[in-house]
Amino acid sequence: MTDGEVRGEVIDGMGPAVERPLLLGVRHHGPGSARAVRAALEAARPRIVLIEGPPEADALVPLAADEDMRPPVALLAHAVDEPGRSAFWPMAEFSPEWVAIRWALEHGVPARFVDLPAAHTLAWEKGESPGTGQGPEDEPMADDLRVDPLAALAEAAGHDDPERWWEDVVEHRGAGRRDPFAPFAALEEAMGVLRETYGDAGSDRDPVREAYMRLRMREAQREFGDAGVAVVCGAWHVPALRRRTAVAADRALLKGLPKVKADLTWVPWTYRRLARAGGYGAGIESPGWYGHLFAAPDRPVERWLTRVAGLLREEDRIVSSAHVIEAVRLAESLAALRGRPLPGLGETTDAVRAVLCEGSDVPLALVHDRLVVGEVLGEVPATAPAVPLQRDLDRLQRRLRLKPEAAEREAELDLRKENDSERSRLLHRLRLLHVEWGEPVASRGSTGTFRETWRLRWEPELSVRVAEAGVWGTTVLAAATAKAQADAVAASGLAEVTALAERCLLAGLPDALPTVMRVLADRAALDTDVGHLAQALPALVRSLRYGDVRGTDTGALADVAAGLAERVFVGLPPACAALDADAAQEMRGHVDAVHGAVGLLEEAVGLAEEPRGAGDAFGEGSGGPERERGDSGERGGGSADGTPVAHQAQERVGEPGDGTPLAHHAGRGGPGEGASVARHGDLRGRWRGVLRVLSVRDAVSGVIRGRAVRLLLDEGELDGDEAARLMGLALSPGTPPGDAAAWIEGFVGGGAGGGLLLVHDERLLGLVDGWLTGVPAEAFTDVLPLLRRTFSAYETGVRRTLGELVRRGPGERGGAAGAGAARAGFADELDAGRADAVLPVVRLLLGLDPGGGQRTDEQRPDDDRQDDSERRLDVDRRPDDDRQDDSERRPDADRRRDADRWDNNDCAGVGR
């Protein structure tokens, strides 16, 4: 052999002569190709195995023999100075490359990668659109510039489906006793004809890659001889590797290639990412099916349909052994009718649909997702190279028992438990680093702040995200802290900073909060857009509540939140004037958000509503009457059980009924934060004043005015008569129909209980009905979309009830009932007889005496009556001073009730 040629020998052995070096052309991720490669290697017994892949990964080959290495896995290469610039070389247990690596390790034979180095591949990618590639085989294979060799061969063989043709010819081949080299010789001949016809098929990379492969082959041939070299590569490249070329020509193709510094490691991969539908250019349609074909020792169809039956049974589908037997018969019959050597995925899928799924595609979609594609996630040993951040993440995952899985699952976290709380902080920190392993979703069955629900799924690309995030720190905590600080400085809007503050509290990043709070205070002071302020307030107020169960110090947020609320109060009325329909709808959302935020703000810091001039946050120490917050529905210095108001207010800040003091829940000591917000006075009272201004100002859009009236009505600041009066004014004949419809949408729209309000207050329903019947015909089509949007948000039962009331006529309930024409269940007054009929059942549910309320003295057991007698004697034996104290306390309680009654009436008068 001259130095400028690739030498080849013809070796006599099993069956036809085999050219050397042994070139085994395969299809990536094919079980038939993998079995054929193992058989050929066993027959040839080469001294070295060369595999298509980046040569920088040669040092990683021994890890494939580690007992903790479980495919599917992938070689990950990323640029050191730009980790996001990366490429993958995936391998499953049925990939020919993985089989070749394992064979070499089992037989003590060197295995080397011979494809173009990753340093060149990543630099080549740099000139294109950034993103995560999946190796050189990620190029499109079926467009105008690239030929799909399988499709060309299938068409030449008279098949319209290249996947089915390839399965019949290669993947369904058994091991058998046939010549192990024959399939590769036939495939090499076919690919040679295709390369003669199409050349390089429009790829500018293939000639460069093949030139490098030939150079590596020459090195191996000089070291081990022609007969000792076996090459496992894509079948498309075999004719080019066999071609005689000069070394100088190959080196010329490689001259001047761009290059970057690259790091490589093994990372877990998933069947889902092996699928072509996942975006992998060299992917396959059915990784789970191919894995089954490779692993099944015999009777693959019967074993497959048994697995399908097991899955459907787990989903409570009725599937028996007879179903499986019948499905096998049907699959074999379909294969015979279609001229196939073995039932393939198409035949088994048709049999599953017809027999096991009874013709339904719904359970069939589950079978495709769970079995045909599969949810297998590989594993790599801890000794595999990794960035420090990845190692810290692995350590946290093991300590918190939060294992990455390819299957999507939901995790319920109780933040009162230390392990769950740390899990939550880890997931939030990873989201800050754009490692989207978990996504928070709404919790089912609980609305408390102590519970979180996460939807978890580990994707292989997250390994790249971890490598990218490694520039921020070597641990998850340090990286998330540095990233949050950088994001705060770079944030362009106030809402972004407030959302970031909320995320910092969720992630438990105390070192990042000072920077975020400084930026937040600066942006809040400079931003004059009321919409921005209103948008930022809810996230800020939600952040104040996280101290309840996370033990986070949120005291620094209290002043900022209260100051932000003050600025919203001042700027909102002018900002709501002269708005078009879209802007009014957006502002209505801001009004709703601020309304909820103000209520949460006072709850979060433990403030009660207090009379003007009160001395402290709970209305005590001023000499005036003690009162609870207005939303409690109770008045007076204490509750019915005698608990002081201040204690009740403190307990309500925590979770309902746990009785934990405010300072313990908030983790901030209580008094300092409460005093900081108390300096701003009664926030909720001033917000109600803003709503009153919005409800009567003509320049404000109807949807906002209606919404303000509704919020005041829900707060108890307006009674039904006043709300009906304002609605009558808004729906008067002088109001344009469009404005009136917008007012109705604001008042009863949005699905926030507006339909039930109309159901239970027929005066309001009568006003709406009367206005609607009086809308002129020419204006009706203009207001119809608004009305449809308003009433379509109601539940079906609410709409049905409203229809019945309108059909009978609002306001005619009493008359109809008197005439005996009304439907049963509708009356002006409570039907005492029907109500009494259910009382025994209610008492049983509550554990009370079914016969009545409290038992009489005669009905009670003698022991109970004896206890009462003893208690009365004890009271009589008390000193006279104690009984005198009781007599004095009763007049004091009467005086407090009178004071409360005066105070309530006085406040109501001021409000009017």
Short mmCIF file of C-alpha atoms in Angstrom, two decimals, residues 26-255:
data_model
loop_
_atom_site.label_atom_id
_atom_site.label_comp_id
_atom_site.label_asym_id
_atom_site.label_seq_id
_atom_site.Cartn_x
_atom_site.Cartn_y
_atom_site.Cartn_z
CA VAL A 26 -25.51 0.44 9.67
CA ARG A 27 -28.57 2.48 10.28
CA HIS A 28 -28.28 4.38 13.54
CA HIS A 29 -30.53 2.98 16.29
CA GLY A 30 -31.63 -0.16 14.47
CA PRO A 31 -32.03 -3.45 16.41
CA GLY A 32 -31.46 -5.55 13.30
CA SER A 33 -28.28 -3.64 12.50
CA ALA A 34 -27.14 -4.01 16.13
CA ARG A 35 -27.59 -7.80 16.05
CA ALA A 36 -25.82 -8.00 12.71
CA VAL A 37 -22.88 -5.93 14.03
CA ARG A 38 -22.43 -8.22 17.03
CA ALA A 39 -22.56 -11.30 14.80
CA ALA A 40 -20.03 -9.83 12.36
CA LEU A 41 -17.63 -8.81 15.14
CA GLU A 42 -17.88 -12.26 16.69
CA ALA A 43 -17.04 -13.83 13.33
CA ALA A 44 -14.24 -11.42 12.34
CA ARG A 45 -12.61 -10.93 15.77
CA PRO A 46 -10.91 -7.61 14.86
CA ARG A 47 -8.02 -6.22 16.88
CA ILE A 48 -9.52 -2.69 16.97
CA VAL A 49 -13.03 -1.29 16.45
CA LEU A 50 -13.46 2.16 14.92
CA ILE A 51 -16.83 3.84 15.54
CA GLU A 52 -18.48 6.90 14.05
CA GLY A 53 -18.27 9.58 16.75
CA PRO A 54 -16.09 12.43 18.06
CA PRO A 55 -12.49 11.27 18.78
CA GLU A 56 -12.28 13.46 21.91
CA ALA A 57 -14.58 10.88 23.53
CA ASP A 58 -12.01 8.05 23.36
CA ALA A 59 -11.19 8.57 27.03
CA LEU A 60 -14.89 8.11 27.91
CA VAL A 61 -15.24 4.69 26.27
CA PRO A 62 -14.27 2.67 29.42
CA LEU A 63 -17.22 4.21 31.29
CA ALA A 64 -19.56 2.22 29.04
CA ALA A 65 -18.56 -0.87 31.01
CA ASP A 66 -19.49 0.69 34.36
CA GLU A 67 -22.36 -1.14 36.04
CA ASP A 68 -24.07 2.20 36.72
CA MET A 69 -24.13 3.05 33.00
CA ARG A 70 -27.57 2.27 31.60
CA PRO A 71 -28.58 3.33 28.08
CA PRO A 72 -30.06 5.32 26.50
CA VAL A 73 -27.17 7.73 26.98
CA ALA A 74 -25.46 10.30 24.80
CA LEU A 75 -22.07 11.83 24.32
CA LEU A 76 -22.45 15.54 25.05
CA ALA A 77 -19.93 17.98 23.59
CA HIS A 78 -20.10 21.67 24.41
CA ALA A 79 -17.88 24.65 23.79
CA VAL A 80 -16.00 25.61 26.94
CA ASP A 81 -16.49 29.35 26.44
CA GLU A 82 -20.09 28.96 25.27
CA PRO A 83 -21.76 25.94 26.90
CA GLY A 84 -24.98 26.54 25.01
CA ARG A 85 -23.14 25.62 21.83
CA SER A 86 -23.42 21.85 22.09
CA ALA A 87 -24.00 18.62 20.21
CA PHE A 88 -25.19 15.14 21.15
CA TRP A 89 -24.36 11.64 19.92
CA PRO A 90 -27.20 9.48 21.36
CA MET A 91 -26.97 5.71 21.81
CA ALA A 92 -29.52 3.16 22.97
CA GLU A 93 -28.95 -0.45 23.90
CA PHE A 94 -30.08 -1.36 20.39
CA SER A 95 -27.78 1.17 18.67
CA PRO A 96 -25.04 -0.55 16.60
CA GLU A 97 -22.44 1.89 17.94
CA TRP A 98 -23.27 0.96 21.56
CA VAL A 99 -23.16 -2.75 20.73
CA ALA A 100 -19.74 -2.28 19.11
CA ILE A 101 -18.41 -0.40 22.18
CA ARG A 102 -19.70 -3.07 24.53
CA TRP A 103 -18.26 -5.89 22.40
CA ALA A 104 -14.85 -4.21 22.35
CA LEU A 105 -14.84 -3.71 26.12
CA GLU A 106 -15.97 -7.28 26.76
CA HIS A 107 -13.18 -8.68 24.56
CA GLY A 108 -10.42 -6.30 25.63
CA VAL A 109 -10.23 -4.71 22.18
CA PRO A 110 -9.52 -0.97 21.75
CA ALA A 111 -12.50 1.12 20.60
CA ARG A 112 -11.90 4.52 19.03
CA PHE A 113 -14.11 7.20 17.53
CA VAL A 114 -13.17 8.32 14.02
CA ASP A 115 -15.65 11.03 13.02
CA LEU A 116 -14.78 14.72 12.70
CA PRO A 117 -13.66 16.12 16.09
CA ALA A 118 -16.27 17.92 18.15
CA ALA A 119 -13.97 20.95 18.25
CA HIS A 120 -14.57 21.41 14.51
CA THR A 121 -18.22 20.38 14.62
CA LEU A 122 -19.08 22.97 17.30
CA ALA A 123 -17.11 25.68 15.51
CA TRP A 124 -18.93 24.79 12.30
CA GLU A 125 -22.23 25.10 14.16
CA LYS A 126 -21.15 28.53 15.43
CA GLY A 127 -21.56 30.04 12.02
CA GLU A 128 -25.20 28.89 11.93
CA SER A 129 -28.19 29.63 14.15
CA PRO A 130 -27.37 29.02 17.83
CA GLY A 131 -29.02 26.22 19.70
CA THR A 132 -28.54 22.67 20.77
CA GLY A 133 -27.59 20.35 17.96
CA GLN A 134 -27.70 16.59 18.00
CA GLY A 135 -24.54 15.62 16.23
CA PRO A 136 -23.62 15.48 12.57
CA GLU A 137 -26.50 13.16 11.75
CA ASP A 138 -28.97 15.88 12.75
CA GLU A 139 -29.12 17.18 9.21
CA PRO A 140 -32.45 16.90 7.37
CA MET A 141 -32.66 13.78 5.25
CA ALA A 142 -35.66 14.35 3.05
CA ASP A 143 -35.56 17.79 1.48
CA ASP A 144 -34.60 19.11 -1.94
CA LEU A 145 -30.86 19.11 -1.14
CA ARG A 146 -30.49 15.87 0.81
CA VAL A 147 -31.44 12.40 -0.38
CA ASP A 148 -33.03 9.91 1.97
CA PRO A 149 -31.19 6.69 1.03
CA LEU A 150 -33.81 4.47 2.65
CA ALA A 151 -36.60 6.10 0.67
CA ALA A 152 -34.62 5.69 -2.56
CA LEU A 153 -33.95 2.00 -1.90
CA ALA A 154 -37.55 1.33 -0.81
CA GLU A 155 -38.85 2.99 -3.98
CA ALA A 156 -36.50 0.89 -6.11
CA ALA A 157 -37.82 -2.23 -4.33
CA GLY A 158 -41.43 -1.19 -5.03
CA HIS A 159 -42.33 -0.11 -1.49
CA ASP A 160 -43.95 3.23 -0.71
CA ASP A 161 -43.03 3.12 3.00
CA PRO A 162 -39.25 3.18 3.61
CA GLU A 163 -39.64 2.43 7.35
CA ARG A 164 -41.68 -0.71 6.66
CA TRP A 165 -39.30 -1.82 3.93
CA TRP A 166 -36.28 -1.40 6.22
CA GLU A 167 -37.99 -3.35 9.01
CA ASP A 168 -38.76 -6.25 6.64
CA VAL A 169 -35.26 -6.37 5.15
CA VAL A 170 -33.07 -5.66 8.19
CA GLU A 171 -34.75 -5.12 11.57
CA HIS A 172 -36.91 -8.25 11.56
CA ARG A 173 -34.01 -10.51 10.61
CA GLY A 174 -33.21 -13.09 13.26
CA ALA A 175 -29.70 -14.07 14.28
CA GLY A 176 -29.83 -17.40 12.44
CA ARG A 177 -26.84 -19.26 11.03
CA ARG A 178 -26.49 -17.28 7.83
CA ASP A 179 -23.39 -15.45 6.63
CA PRO A 180 -22.88 -12.58 9.15
CA PHE A 181 -21.20 -10.37 6.54
CA ALA A 182 -23.81 -10.73 3.76
CA PRO A 183 -26.14 -7.94 4.93
CA PHE A 184 -23.28 -5.44 5.05
CA ALA A 185 -22.00 -6.42 1.61
CA ALA A 186 -25.47 -6.01 0.10
CA LEU A 187 -25.99 -2.68 1.82
CA GLU A 188 -22.57 -1.44 0.71
CA GLU A 189 -23.37 -2.30 -2.89
CA ALA A 190 -26.74 -0.51 -2.71
CA MET A 191 -25.23 2.60 -1.15
CA GLY A 192 -22.47 2.58 -3.75
CA VAL A 193 -25.07 2.81 -6.52
CA LEU A 194 -26.82 5.65 -4.69
CA ARG A 195 -23.55 7.57 -4.22
CA GLU A 196 -22.78 7.15 -7.92
CA THR A 197 -26.20 8.58 -8.74
CA TYR A 198 -26.49 11.37 -6.20
CA GLY A 199 -22.88 12.08 -5.24
CA ASP A 200 -22.71 13.74 -1.84
CA ALA A 201 -26.46 14.42 -2.00
CA GLY A 202 -26.07 18.12 -1.32
CA SER A 203 -24.16 17.85 1.95
CA ASP A 204 -21.01 19.98 2.26
CA ARG A 205 -20.01 18.28 5.52
CA ASP A 206 -19.93 14.66 4.41
CA PRO A 207 -16.77 14.96 2.27
CA VAL A 208 -14.93 16.61 5.16
CA ARG A 209 -16.09 14.04 7.70
CA GLU A 210 -15.26 11.13 5.39
CA ALA A 211 -11.79 12.54 4.73
CA TYR A 212 -11.08 12.58 8.47
CA MET A 213 -12.44 9.04 8.84
CA ARG A 214 -10.10 7.79 6.10
CA LEU A 215 -7.12 9.36 7.85
CA ARG A 216 -8.02 7.63 11.11
CA MET A 217 -8.52 4.32 9.28
CA ARG A 218 -5.02 4.57 7.79
CA GLU A 219 -3.55 5.11 11.26
CA ALA A 220 -5.34 1.99 12.57
CA GLN A 221 -4.30 -0.08 9.55
CA ARG A 222 -0.65 0.82 10.05
CA GLU A 223 -0.92 -0.12 13.74
CA PHE A 224 -3.07 -3.28 13.60
CA GLY A 225 -3.00 -4.38 9.96
CA ASP A 226 -5.85 -4.53 7.48
CA ALA A 227 -7.34 -7.73 8.86
CA GLY A 228 -7.45 -6.35 12.38
CA VAL A 229 -9.60 -3.26 11.71
CA ALA A 230 -13.40 -3.09 11.82
CA VAL A 231 -15.32 0.15 11.22
CA VAL A 232 -18.91 0.73 12.37
CA CYS A 233 -20.45 3.76 10.65
CA GLY A 234 -23.51 4.93 8.81
CA ALA A 235 -24.14 2.92 5.67
CA TRP A 236 -24.13 6.11 3.59
CA HIS A 237 -20.43 6.64 4.33
CA VAL A 238 -19.19 3.13 3.46
CA PRO A 239 -18.62 3.67 -0.30
CA ALA A 240 -16.64 6.86 0.44
CA LEU A 241 -14.47 5.09 3.02
CA ARG A 242 -13.79 2.25 0.60
CA ARG A 243 -12.83 4.66 -2.16
CA ARG A 244 -9.11 4.98 -2.98
CA THR A 245 -8.00 8.54 -2.29
CA ALA A 246 -4.70 10.29 -1.69
CA VAL A 247 -3.72 11.35 1.80
CA ALA A 248 -2.81 14.81 0.53
CA ALA A 249 -6.30 15.25 -0.89
CA ASP A 250 -7.90 14.31 2.42
CA ARG A 251 -5.65 16.61 4.39
CA ALA A 252 -6.44 19.45 2.01
CA LEU A 253 -10.13 19.12 2.81
CA LEU A 254 -9.36 19.45 6.53
CA LYS A 255 -7.04 22.40 6.22
#
